[in-house]
Protein backbone atom coordinates (compact mmCIF):
# COMPACT_ATOMS: atom_id res chain seq x y z
CA UNK A 1 0.00 0.00 0.00
CA UNK A 2 1.33 3.40 -1.02
CA UNK A 3 -0.01 6.51 0.68
CA UNK A 4 -0.66 9.70 -1.27
CA UNK A 5 1.34 12.79 -0.30
CA UNK A 6 -1.75 14.62 0.99
CA UNK A 7 -4.52 12.02 1.07
CA UNK A 8 -5.61 8.65 -0.28
CA UNK A 9 -3.59 5.59 -1.13
CA UNK A 10 -2.97 3.07 -3.89
CA UNK A 11 -2.82 -0.69 -3.32
CA UNK A 12 -1.75 -3.57 -5.50
CA UNK A 13 -3.06 -6.94 -4.38
CA UNK A 14 -1.83 -10.40 -5.34
CA UNK A 15 -4.36 -12.97 -6.57
CA UNK A 16 -5.64 -15.58 -4.12
CA UNK A 17 -3.21 -18.09 -5.66
CA UNK A 18 -0.73 -18.25 -8.54
CA UNK A 19 -0.29 -20.93 -11.16
CA UNK A 20 1.27 -23.92 -9.43
CA UNK A 21 1.63 -21.91 -6.22
CA UNK A 22 4.72 -20.22 -7.71
CA UNK A 23 6.24 -17.08 -6.28
CA UNK A 24 5.83 -14.39 -8.95
CA UNK A 25 8.18 -11.43 -9.16
CA UNK A 26 7.42 -8.54 -11.48
CA UNK A 27 10.17 -6.01 -12.16
CA UNK A 28 8.85 -2.56 -13.04
CA UNK A 29 10.49 -0.32 -15.66
CA UNK A 30 12.85 2.44 -14.55
CA UNK A 31 10.47 5.26 -15.63
CA UNK A 32 6.76 6.02 -15.96
CA UNK A 33 6.57 5.59 -19.77
CA UNK A 34 4.90 7.90 -22.26
CA UNK A 35 1.25 8.77 -22.81
CA UNK A 36 -0.64 5.87 -24.40
CA UNK A 37 1.92 3.20 -23.50
CA UNK A 38 1.07 -0.01 -21.66
CA UNK A 39 3.09 -2.46 -19.59
CA UNK A 40 4.24 -5.60 -21.39
CA UNK A 41 5.90 -8.64 -19.85
CA UNK A 42 8.66 -10.69 -21.44
CA UNK A 43 7.18 -13.81 -19.81
CA UNK A 44 9.90 -13.81 -17.15
CA UNK A 45 8.50 -11.01 -15.01
CA UNK A 46 10.39 -8.12 -16.59
CA UNK A 47 7.98 -5.31 -17.49
CA UNK A 48 8.58 -2.65 -20.15
CA UNK A 49 6.54 0.20 -21.55
CA UNK A 50 5.37 -0.36 -25.14
CA UNK A 51 3.14 1.50 -27.56
CA UNK A 52 0.43 -0.91 -28.74
CA UNK A 53 0.18 -1.86 -32.42
CA UNK A 54 3.53 -0.45 -33.49
CA UNK A 55 5.12 -0.21 -35.81
CA UNK A 56 2.45 1.29 -38.01
CA UNK A 57 2.61 3.43 -41.13
CA UNK A 58 0.41 4.99 -43.80
CA UNK A 59 1.78 6.30 -47.09
CA UNK A 60 0.34 7.69 -50.33
CA UNK A 61 1.31 9.24 -53.64
CA UNK A 62 1.14 9.00 -57.42
CA UNK A 63 3.62 7.62 -59.93
CA UNK A 64 4.16 6.69 -63.55
CA UNK A 65 3.06 3.05 -63.83
CA UNK A 66 4.82 1.08 -66.58
CA UNK A 67 2.95 -1.28 -68.91
CA UNK A 68 2.73 -5.11 -68.95
CA UNK A 69 5.33 -5.75 -66.25
CA UNK A 70 5.09 -5.93 -62.46
CA UNK A 71 6.28 -2.69 -60.85
CA UNK A 72 6.69 -1.54 -57.28
CA UNK A 73 4.11 0.83 -55.83
CA UNK A 74 6.21 3.58 -54.29
CA UNK A 75 4.35 6.03 -52.07
CA UNK A 76 6.60 9.04 -51.59
CA UNK A 77 4.64 10.72 -48.79
CA UNK A 78 3.80 9.40 -45.33
CA UNK A 79 0.89 10.36 -43.14
CA UNK A 80 2.83 8.72 -40.28
CA UNK A 81 5.48 6.07 -39.64
CA UNK A 82 5.97 5.31 -35.94
CA UNK A 83 9.24 3.40 -36.31
CA UNK A 84 10.63 4.82 -39.59
CA UNK A 85 10.12 1.31 -41.02
CA UNK A 86 8.67 2.35 -44.43
CA UNK A 87 11.10 3.62 -47.06
CA UNK A 88 9.47 6.31 -49.23
CA UNK A 89 12.21 5.91 -51.88
CA UNK A 90 11.82 2.15 -52.41
CA UNK A 91 8.26 1.44 -51.22
CA UNK A 92 9.53 -1.27 -48.85
CA UNK A 93 8.42 -1.81 -45.24
CA UNK A 94 11.05 -3.56 -43.08
CA UNK A 95 10.13 -5.09 -39.72
CA UNK A 96 12.30 -3.45 -37.02
CA UNK A 97 14.31 -5.49 -34.52
CA UNK A 98 12.11 -6.88 -31.75
CA UNK A 99 8.90 -6.10 -33.67
CA UNK A 100 8.03 -9.48 -35.20
CA UNK A 101 4.42 -10.62 -35.02
CA UNK A 102 1.19 -10.64 -36.98
CA UNK A 103 0.70 -7.67 -39.29
CA UNK A 104 -2.16 -6.23 -41.33
CA UNK A 105 -1.32 -4.64 -44.71
CA UNK A 106 -3.44 -2.86 -47.29
CA UNK A 107 -2.50 -1.38 -50.66
CA UNK A 108 -4.51 0.36 -53.40
CA UNK A 109 -3.71 1.75 -56.84
CA UNK A 110 -6.04 3.79 -59.08
CA UNK A 111 -5.30 4.10 -62.82
CA UNK A 112 -7.35 6.35 -65.16
CA UNK A 113 -8.50 5.86 -68.76
CA UNK A 114 -8.23 2.09 -68.91
CA UNK A 115 -9.33 0.63 -72.24
CA UNK A 116 -11.95 -2.01 -72.91
CA UNK A 117 -10.83 -5.53 -71.82
CA UNK A 118 -7.68 -4.15 -70.15
CA UNK A 119 -6.68 -5.31 -66.68
CA UNK A 120 -5.13 -4.00 -63.49
CA UNK A 121 -3.57 -6.20 -60.82
CA UNK A 122 -2.12 -5.55 -57.39
CA UNK A 123 -0.16 -7.83 -55.07
CA UNK A 124 1.83 -7.87 -51.87
CA UNK A 125 5.25 -9.44 -51.56
CA UNK A 126 7.09 -10.75 -48.52
CA UNK A 127 10.87 -10.85 -48.88
CA UNK A 128 10.54 -10.54 -52.67
CA UNK A 129 8.00 -13.37 -53.17
CA UNK A 130 4.30 -12.95 -53.87
CA UNK A 131 1.93 -13.65 -51.03
CA UNK A 132 -0.45 -15.69 -53.15
CA UNK A 133 -3.44 -15.01 -50.91
CA UNK A 134 -2.84 -11.29 -51.44
CA UNK A 135 -3.39 -10.75 -55.17
CA UNK A 136 -6.28 -8.94 -56.81
CA UNK A 137 -6.98 -8.75 -60.57
CA UNK A 138 -9.56 -6.46 -62.25
CA UNK A 139 -10.80 -6.32 -65.87
CA UNK A 140 -12.18 -3.21 -67.58
CA UNK A 141 -15.60 -3.62 -69.20
CA UNK A 142 -15.57 -0.38 -71.22
CA UNK A 143 -13.10 2.18 -72.55
CA UNK A 144 -12.12 5.22 -70.47
CA UNK A 145 -12.76 3.72 -67.04
CA UNK A 146 -10.80 4.59 -63.93
CA UNK A 147 -9.87 1.32 -62.26
CA UNK A 148 -9.03 0.68 -58.63
CA UNK A 149 -7.29 -2.42 -57.33
CA UNK A 150 -7.02 -3.05 -53.59
CA UNK A 151 -5.42 -5.87 -51.65
CA UNK A 152 -5.32 -6.70 -47.92
CA UNK A 153 -3.66 -9.44 -45.91
CA UNK A 154 -2.72 -10.66 -42.44
CA UNK A 155 0.76 -12.16 -42.26
CA UNK A 156 3.26 -13.33 -39.65
CA UNK A 157 6.59 -11.52 -39.91
CA UNK A 158 9.96 -11.64 -38.15
CA UNK A 159 12.53 -8.88 -37.68
CA UNK A 160 14.13 -7.80 -41.00
CA UNK A 161 11.30 -9.32 -43.12
CA UNK A 162 10.19 -6.95 -45.88
CA UNK A 163 6.80 -6.27 -47.44
CA UNK A 164 6.04 -4.21 -50.54
CA UNK A 165 3.12 -3.72 -52.91
CA UNK A 166 3.24 -4.14 -56.69
CA UNK A 167 0.98 -3.39 -59.65
CA UNK A 168 0.53 -4.69 -63.21
CA UNK A 169 -1.57 -3.30 -66.07
CA UNK A 170 -1.79 -3.80 -69.83
CA UNK A 171 -3.25 -0.46 -70.89
CA UNK A 172 -0.36 0.21 -73.28
CA UNK A 173 2.38 2.65 -72.32
CA UNK A 174 2.95 4.19 -68.93
CA UNK A 175 -0.02 5.53 -67.00
CA UNK A 176 0.15 8.11 -64.22
CA UNK A 177 -1.77 6.84 -61.22
CA UNK A 178 -4.52 9.07 -59.83
CA UNK A 179 -3.71 7.90 -56.33
CA UNK A 180 -2.22 5.01 -54.45
CA UNK A 181 -1.59 4.06 -50.86
CA UNK A 182 0.19 1.45 -48.79
CA UNK A 183 -0.33 1.03 -45.06
CA UNK A 184 0.18 -1.50 -42.32
CA UNK A 185 0.47 -2.16 -38.61
CA UNK A 186 1.43 -4.87 -36.18
CA UNK A 187 -1.54 -6.52 -34.52
CA UNK A 188 0.26 -8.82 -32.07
PDB file of C-alpha atoms in Angstrom:
ATOM      1  CA  UNK A   1       0.000   0.000   0.000  1.00  0.00           C
ATOM      2  CA  UNK A   2       1.326   3.398  -1.025  1.00  0.00           C
ATOM      3  CA  UNK A   3      -0.005   6.506   0.677  1.00  0.00           C
ATOM      4  CA  UNK A   4      -0.661   9.699  -1.272  1.00  0.00           C
ATOM      5  CA  UNK A   5       1.342  12.794  -0.305  1.00  0.00           C
ATOM      6  CA  UNK A   6      -1.746  14.616   0.993  1.00  0.00           C
ATOM      7  CA  UNK A   7      -4.523  12.018   1.068  1.00  0.00           C
ATOM      8  CA  UNK A   8      -5.606   8.652  -0.277  1.00  0.00           C
ATOM      9  CA  UNK A   9      -3.593   5.585  -1.131  1.00  0.00           C
ATOM     10  CA  UNK A  10      -2.975   3.069  -3.892  1.00  0.00           C
ATOM     11  CA  UNK A  11      -2.820  -0.686  -3.317  1.00  0.00           C
ATOM     12  CA  UNK A  12      -1.746  -3.571  -5.498  1.00  0.00           C
ATOM     13  CA  UNK A  13      -3.063  -6.941  -4.381  1.00  0.00           C
ATOM     14  CA  UNK A  14      -1.829 -10.396  -5.335  1.00  0.00           C
ATOM     15  CA  UNK A  15      -4.361 -12.974  -6.570  1.00  0.00           C
ATOM     16  CA  UNK A  16      -5.641 -15.584  -4.116  1.00  0.00           C
ATOM     17  CA  UNK A  17      -3.213 -18.094  -5.664  1.00  0.00           C
ATOM     18  CA  UNK A  18      -0.727 -18.247  -8.538  1.00  0.00           C
ATOM     19  CA  UNK A  19      -0.285 -20.935 -11.164  1.00  0.00           C
ATOM     20  CA  UNK A  20       1.265 -23.924  -9.431  1.00  0.00           C
ATOM     21  CA  UNK A  21       1.628 -21.911  -6.221  1.00  0.00           C
ATOM     22  CA  UNK A  22       4.718 -20.216  -7.712  1.00  0.00           C
ATOM     23  CA  UNK A  23       6.245 -17.075  -6.280  1.00  0.00           C
ATOM     24  CA  UNK A  24       5.826 -14.388  -8.954  1.00  0.00           C
ATOM     25  CA  UNK A  25       8.184 -11.429  -9.164  1.00  0.00           C
ATOM     26  CA  UNK A  26       7.422  -8.541 -11.477  1.00  0.00           C
ATOM     27  CA  UNK A  27      10.169  -6.007 -12.163  1.00  0.00           C
ATOM     28  CA  UNK A  28       8.852  -2.561 -13.044  1.00  0.00           C
ATOM     29  CA  UNK A  29      10.486  -0.324 -15.660  1.00  0.00           C
ATOM     30  CA  UNK A  30      12.853   2.440 -14.553  1.00  0.00           C
ATOM     31  CA  UNK A  31      10.468   5.259 -15.626  1.00  0.00           C
ATOM     32  CA  UNK A  32       6.761   6.015 -15.958  1.00  0.00           C
ATOM     33  CA  UNK A  33       6.573   5.591 -19.769  1.00  0.00           C
ATOM     34  CA  UNK A  34       4.896   7.898 -22.262  1.00  0.00           C
ATOM     35  CA  UNK A  35       1.247   8.766 -22.807  1.00  0.00           C
ATOM     36  CA  UNK A  36      -0.643   5.873 -24.398  1.00  0.00           C
ATOM     37  CA  UNK A  37       1.925   3.204 -23.496  1.00  0.00           C
ATOM     38  CA  UNK A  38       1.070  -0.009 -21.659  1.00  0.00           C
ATOM     39  CA  UNK A  39       3.090  -2.458 -19.590  1.00  0.00           C
ATOM     40  CA  UNK A  40       4.237  -5.597 -21.386  1.00  0.00           C
ATOM     41  CA  UNK A  41       5.899  -8.640 -19.853  1.00  0.00           C
ATOM     42  CA  UNK A  42       8.659 -10.690 -21.443  1.00  0.00           C
ATOM     43  CA  UNK A  43       7.184 -13.814 -19.812  1.00  0.00           C
ATOM     44  CA  UNK A  44       9.902 -13.812 -17.146  1.00  0.00           C
ATOM     45  CA  UNK A  45       8.497 -11.013 -15.013  1.00  0.00           C
ATOM     46  CA  UNK A  46      10.387  -8.120 -16.595  1.00  0.00           C
ATOM     47  CA  UNK A  47       7.976  -5.315 -17.493  1.00  0.00           C
ATOM     48  CA  UNK A  48       8.585  -2.654 -20.146  1.00  0.00           C
ATOM     49  CA  UNK A  49       6.539   0.203 -21.550  1.00  0.00           C
ATOM     50  CA  UNK A  50       5.368  -0.357 -25.145  1.00  0.00           C
ATOM     51  CA  UNK A  51       3.142   1.500 -27.556  1.00  0.00           C
ATOM     52  CA  UNK A  52       0.426  -0.913 -28.742  1.00  0.00           C
ATOM     53  CA  UNK A  53       0.176  -1.858 -32.423  1.00  0.00           C
ATOM     54  CA  UNK A  54       3.528  -0.451 -33.492  1.00  0.00           C
ATOM     55  CA  UNK A  55       5.123  -0.212 -35.814  1.00  0.00           C
ATOM     56  CA  UNK A  56       2.447   1.287 -38.009  1.00  0.00           C
ATOM     57  CA  UNK A  57       2.610   3.433 -41.128  1.00  0.00           C
ATOM     58  CA  UNK A  58       0.413   4.987 -43.798  1.00  0.00           C
ATOM     59  CA  UNK A  59       1.780   6.300 -47.088  1.00  0.00           C
ATOM     60  CA  UNK A  60       0.341   7.689 -50.331  1.00  0.00           C
ATOM     61  CA  UNK A  61       1.306   9.240 -53.642  1.00  0.00           C
ATOM     62  CA  UNK A  62       1.142   8.996 -57.417  1.00  0.00           C
ATOM     63  CA  UNK A  63       3.620   7.620 -59.935  1.00  0.00           C
ATOM     64  CA  UNK A  64       4.158   6.693 -63.550  1.00  0.00           C
ATOM     65  CA  UNK A  65       3.065   3.053 -63.825  1.00  0.00           C
ATOM     66  CA  UNK A  66       4.815   1.083 -66.585  1.00  0.00           C
ATOM     67  CA  UNK A  67       2.953  -1.283 -68.913  1.00  0.00           C
ATOM     68  CA  UNK A  68       2.734  -5.114 -68.945  1.00  0.00           C
ATOM     69  CA  UNK A  69       5.326  -5.749 -66.251  1.00  0.00           C
ATOM     70  CA  UNK A  70       5.090  -5.927 -62.460  1.00  0.00           C
ATOM     71  CA  UNK A  71       6.284  -2.691 -60.852  1.00  0.00           C
ATOM     72  CA  UNK A  72       6.690  -1.538 -57.282  1.00  0.00           C
ATOM     73  CA  UNK A  73       4.109   0.831 -55.829  1.00  0.00           C
ATOM     74  CA  UNK A  74       6.211   3.583 -54.287  1.00  0.00           C
ATOM     75  CA  UNK A  75       4.349   6.028 -52.074  1.00  0.00           C
ATOM     76  CA  UNK A  76       6.595   9.039 -51.593  1.00  0.00           C
ATOM     77  CA  UNK A  77       4.642  10.716 -48.789  1.00  0.00           C
ATOM     78  CA  UNK A  78       3.798   9.400 -45.333  1.00  0.00           C
ATOM     79  CA  UNK A  79       0.888  10.362 -43.138  1.00  0.00           C
ATOM     80  CA  UNK A  80       2.828   8.718 -40.281  1.00  0.00           C
ATOM     81  CA  UNK A  81       5.478   6.068 -39.640  1.00  0.00           C
ATOM     82  CA  UNK A  82       5.974   5.315 -35.942  1.00  0.00           C
ATOM     83  CA  UNK A  83       9.239   3.399 -36.313  1.00  0.00           C
ATOM     84  CA  UNK A  84      10.628   4.816 -39.589  1.00  0.00           C
ATOM     85  CA  UNK A  85      10.120   1.314 -41.025  1.00  0.00           C
ATOM     86  CA  UNK A  86       8.665   2.348 -44.426  1.00  0.00           C
ATOM     87  CA  UNK A  87      11.097   3.622 -47.060  1.00  0.00           C
ATOM     88  CA  UNK A  88       9.469   6.309 -49.229  1.00  0.00           C
ATOM     89  CA  UNK A  89      12.208   5.905 -51.875  1.00  0.00           C
ATOM     90  CA  UNK A  90      11.820   2.148 -52.407  1.00  0.00           C
ATOM     91  CA  UNK A  91       8.259   1.442 -51.223  1.00  0.00           C
ATOM     92  CA  UNK A  92       9.530  -1.265 -48.852  1.00  0.00           C
ATOM     93  CA  UNK A  93       8.421  -1.809 -45.244  1.00  0.00           C
ATOM     94  CA  UNK A  94      11.053  -3.559 -43.081  1.00  0.00           C
ATOM     95  CA  UNK A  95      10.130  -5.092 -39.716  1.00  0.00           C
ATOM     96  CA  UNK A  96      12.298  -3.450 -37.023  1.00  0.00           C
ATOM     97  CA  UNK A  97      14.306  -5.488 -34.517  1.00  0.00           C
ATOM     98  CA  UNK A  98      12.115  -6.885 -31.751  1.00  0.00           C
ATOM     99  CA  UNK A  99       8.897  -6.103 -33.670  1.00  0.00           C
ATOM    100  CA  UNK A 100       8.029  -9.483 -35.196  1.00  0.00           C
ATOM    101  CA  UNK A 101       4.425 -10.616 -35.020  1.00  0.00           C
ATOM    102  CA  UNK A 102       1.187 -10.643 -36.978  1.00  0.00           C
ATOM    103  CA  UNK A 103       0.702  -7.674 -39.289  1.00  0.00           C
ATOM    104  CA  UNK A 104      -2.155  -6.230 -41.331  1.00  0.00           C
ATOM    105  CA  UNK A 105      -1.316  -4.642 -44.713  1.00  0.00           C
ATOM    106  CA  UNK A 106      -3.445  -2.863 -47.288  1.00  0.00           C
ATOM    107  CA  UNK A 107      -2.496  -1.383 -50.658  1.00  0.00           C
ATOM    108  CA  UNK A 108      -4.507   0.356 -53.397  1.00  0.00           C
ATOM    109  CA  UNK A 109      -3.714   1.750 -56.841  1.00  0.00           C
ATOM    110  CA  UNK A 110      -6.037   3.789 -59.078  1.00  0.00           C
ATOM    111  CA  UNK A 111      -5.296   4.101 -62.816  1.00  0.00           C
ATOM    112  CA  UNK A 112      -7.346   6.346 -65.165  1.00  0.00           C
ATOM    113  CA  UNK A 113      -8.496   5.858 -68.757  1.00  0.00           C
ATOM    114  CA  UNK A 114      -8.228   2.091 -68.909  1.00  0.00           C
ATOM    115  CA  UNK A 115      -9.330   0.625 -72.236  1.00  0.00           C
ATOM    116  CA  UNK A 116     -11.953  -2.006 -72.909  1.00  0.00           C
ATOM    117  CA  UNK A 117     -10.830  -5.527 -71.819  1.00  0.00           C
ATOM    118  CA  UNK A 118      -7.678  -4.147 -70.151  1.00  0.00           C
ATOM    119  CA  UNK A 119      -6.678  -5.306 -66.683  1.00  0.00           C
ATOM    120  CA  UNK A 120      -5.127  -4.000 -63.493  1.00  0.00           C
ATOM    121  CA  UNK A 121      -3.566  -6.198 -60.816  1.00  0.00           C
ATOM    122  CA  UNK A 122      -2.118  -5.547 -57.394  1.00  0.00           C
ATOM    123  CA  UNK A 123      -0.162  -7.832 -55.074  1.00  0.00           C
ATOM    124  CA  UNK A 124       1.828  -7.866 -51.868  1.00  0.00           C
ATOM    125  CA  UNK A 125       5.252  -9.436 -51.558  1.00  0.00           C
ATOM    126  CA  UNK A 126       7.087 -10.753 -48.517  1.00  0.00           C
ATOM    127  CA  UNK A 127      10.874 -10.854 -48.881  1.00  0.00           C
ATOM    128  CA  UNK A 128      10.537 -10.544 -52.672  1.00  0.00           C
ATOM    129  CA  UNK A 129       7.999 -13.370 -53.170  1.00  0.00           C
ATOM    130  CA  UNK A 130       4.296 -12.948 -53.871  1.00  0.00           C
ATOM    131  CA  UNK A 131       1.928 -13.645 -51.029  1.00  0.00           C
ATOM    132  CA  UNK A 132      -0.455 -15.689 -53.150  1.00  0.00           C
ATOM    133  CA  UNK A 133      -3.444 -15.008 -50.911  1.00  0.00           C
ATOM    134  CA  UNK A 134      -2.837 -11.293 -51.444  1.00  0.00           C
ATOM    135  CA  UNK A 135      -3.395 -10.754 -55.173  1.00  0.00           C
ATOM    136  CA  UNK A 136      -6.283  -8.943 -56.807  1.00  0.00           C
ATOM    137  CA  UNK A 137      -6.983  -8.752 -60.573  1.00  0.00           C
ATOM    138  CA  UNK A 138      -9.565  -6.461 -62.254  1.00  0.00           C
ATOM    139  CA  UNK A 139     -10.797  -6.321 -65.871  1.00  0.00           C
ATOM    140  CA  UNK A 140     -12.177  -3.209 -67.576  1.00  0.00           C
ATOM    141  CA  UNK A 141     -15.605  -3.622 -69.199  1.00  0.00           C
ATOM    142  CA  UNK A 142     -15.571  -0.376 -71.215  1.00  0.00           C
ATOM    143  CA  UNK A 143     -13.100   2.177 -72.546  1.00  0.00           C
ATOM    144  CA  UNK A 144     -12.116   5.217 -70.470  1.00  0.00           C
ATOM    145  CA  UNK A 145     -12.763   3.722 -67.041  1.00  0.00           C
ATOM    146  CA  UNK A 146     -10.796   4.591 -63.927  1.00  0.00           C
ATOM    147  CA  UNK A 147      -9.873   1.322 -62.264  1.00  0.00           C
ATOM    148  CA  UNK A 148      -9.030   0.675 -58.625  1.00  0.00           C
ATOM    149  CA  UNK A 149      -7.290  -2.418 -57.328  1.00  0.00           C
ATOM    150  CA  UNK A 150      -7.016  -3.052 -53.589  1.00  0.00           C
ATOM    151  CA  UNK A 151      -5.417  -5.867 -51.646  1.00  0.00           C
ATOM    152  CA  UNK A 152      -5.318  -6.700 -47.917  1.00  0.00           C
ATOM    153  CA  UNK A 153      -3.656  -9.439 -45.907  1.00  0.00           C
ATOM    154  CA  UNK A 154      -2.715 -10.665 -42.444  1.00  0.00           C
ATOM    155  CA  UNK A 155       0.757 -12.158 -42.264  1.00  0.00           C
ATOM    156  CA  UNK A 156       3.260 -13.331 -39.653  1.00  0.00           C
ATOM    157  CA  UNK A 157       6.593 -11.517 -39.912  1.00  0.00           C
ATOM    158  CA  UNK A 158       9.957 -11.639 -38.152  1.00  0.00           C
ATOM    159  CA  UNK A 159      12.528  -8.876 -37.679  1.00  0.00           C
ATOM    160  CA  UNK A 160      14.125  -7.799 -40.999  1.00  0.00           C
ATOM    161  CA  UNK A 161      11.304  -9.321 -43.117  1.00  0.00           C
ATOM    162  CA  UNK A 162      10.190  -6.951 -45.880  1.00  0.00           C
ATOM    163  CA  UNK A 163       6.803  -6.266 -47.438  1.00  0.00           C
ATOM    164  CA  UNK A 164       6.044  -4.212 -50.542  1.00  0.00           C
ATOM    165  CA  UNK A 165       3.124  -3.719 -52.909  1.00  0.00           C
ATOM    166  CA  UNK A 166       3.241  -4.145 -56.686  1.00  0.00           C
ATOM    167  CA  UNK A 167       0.982  -3.390 -59.650  1.00  0.00           C
ATOM    168  CA  UNK A 168       0.534  -4.689 -63.214  1.00  0.00           C
ATOM    169  CA  UNK A 169      -1.570  -3.302 -66.074  1.00  0.00           C
ATOM    170  CA  UNK A 170      -1.789  -3.802 -69.825  1.00  0.00           C
ATOM    171  CA  UNK A 171      -3.252  -0.458 -70.890  1.00  0.00           C
ATOM    172  CA  UNK A 172      -0.355   0.206 -73.278  1.00  0.00           C
ATOM    173  CA  UNK A 173       2.383   2.652 -72.322  1.00  0.00           C
ATOM    174  CA  UNK A 174       2.949   4.186 -68.928  1.00  0.00           C
ATOM    175  CA  UNK A 175      -0.022   5.530 -66.996  1.00  0.00           C
ATOM    176  CA  UNK A 176       0.151   8.112 -64.224  1.00  0.00           C
ATOM    177  CA  UNK A 177      -1.767   6.842 -61.224  1.00  0.00           C
ATOM    178  CA  UNK A 178      -4.517   9.069 -59.832  1.00  0.00           C
ATOM    179  CA  UNK A 179      -3.706   7.903 -56.331  1.00  0.00           C
ATOM    180  CA  UNK A 180      -2.222   5.008 -54.452  1.00  0.00           C
ATOM    181  CA  UNK A 181      -1.592   4.063 -50.858  1.00  0.00           C
ATOM    182  CA  UNK A 182       0.191   1.445 -48.791  1.00  0.00           C
ATOM    183  CA  UNK A 183      -0.329   1.032 -45.060  1.00  0.00           C
ATOM    184  CA  UNK A 184       0.176  -1.500 -42.319  1.00  0.00           C
ATOM    185  CA  UNK A 185       0.470  -2.161 -38.608  1.00  0.00           C
ATOM    186  CA  UNK A 186       1.434  -4.869 -36.176  1.00  0.00           C
ATOM    187  CA  UNK A 187      -1.541  -6.521 -34.520  1.00  0.00           C
ATOM    188  CA  UNK A 188       0.263  -8.821 -32.071  1.00  0.00           C
TER     189      UNK A 188
END
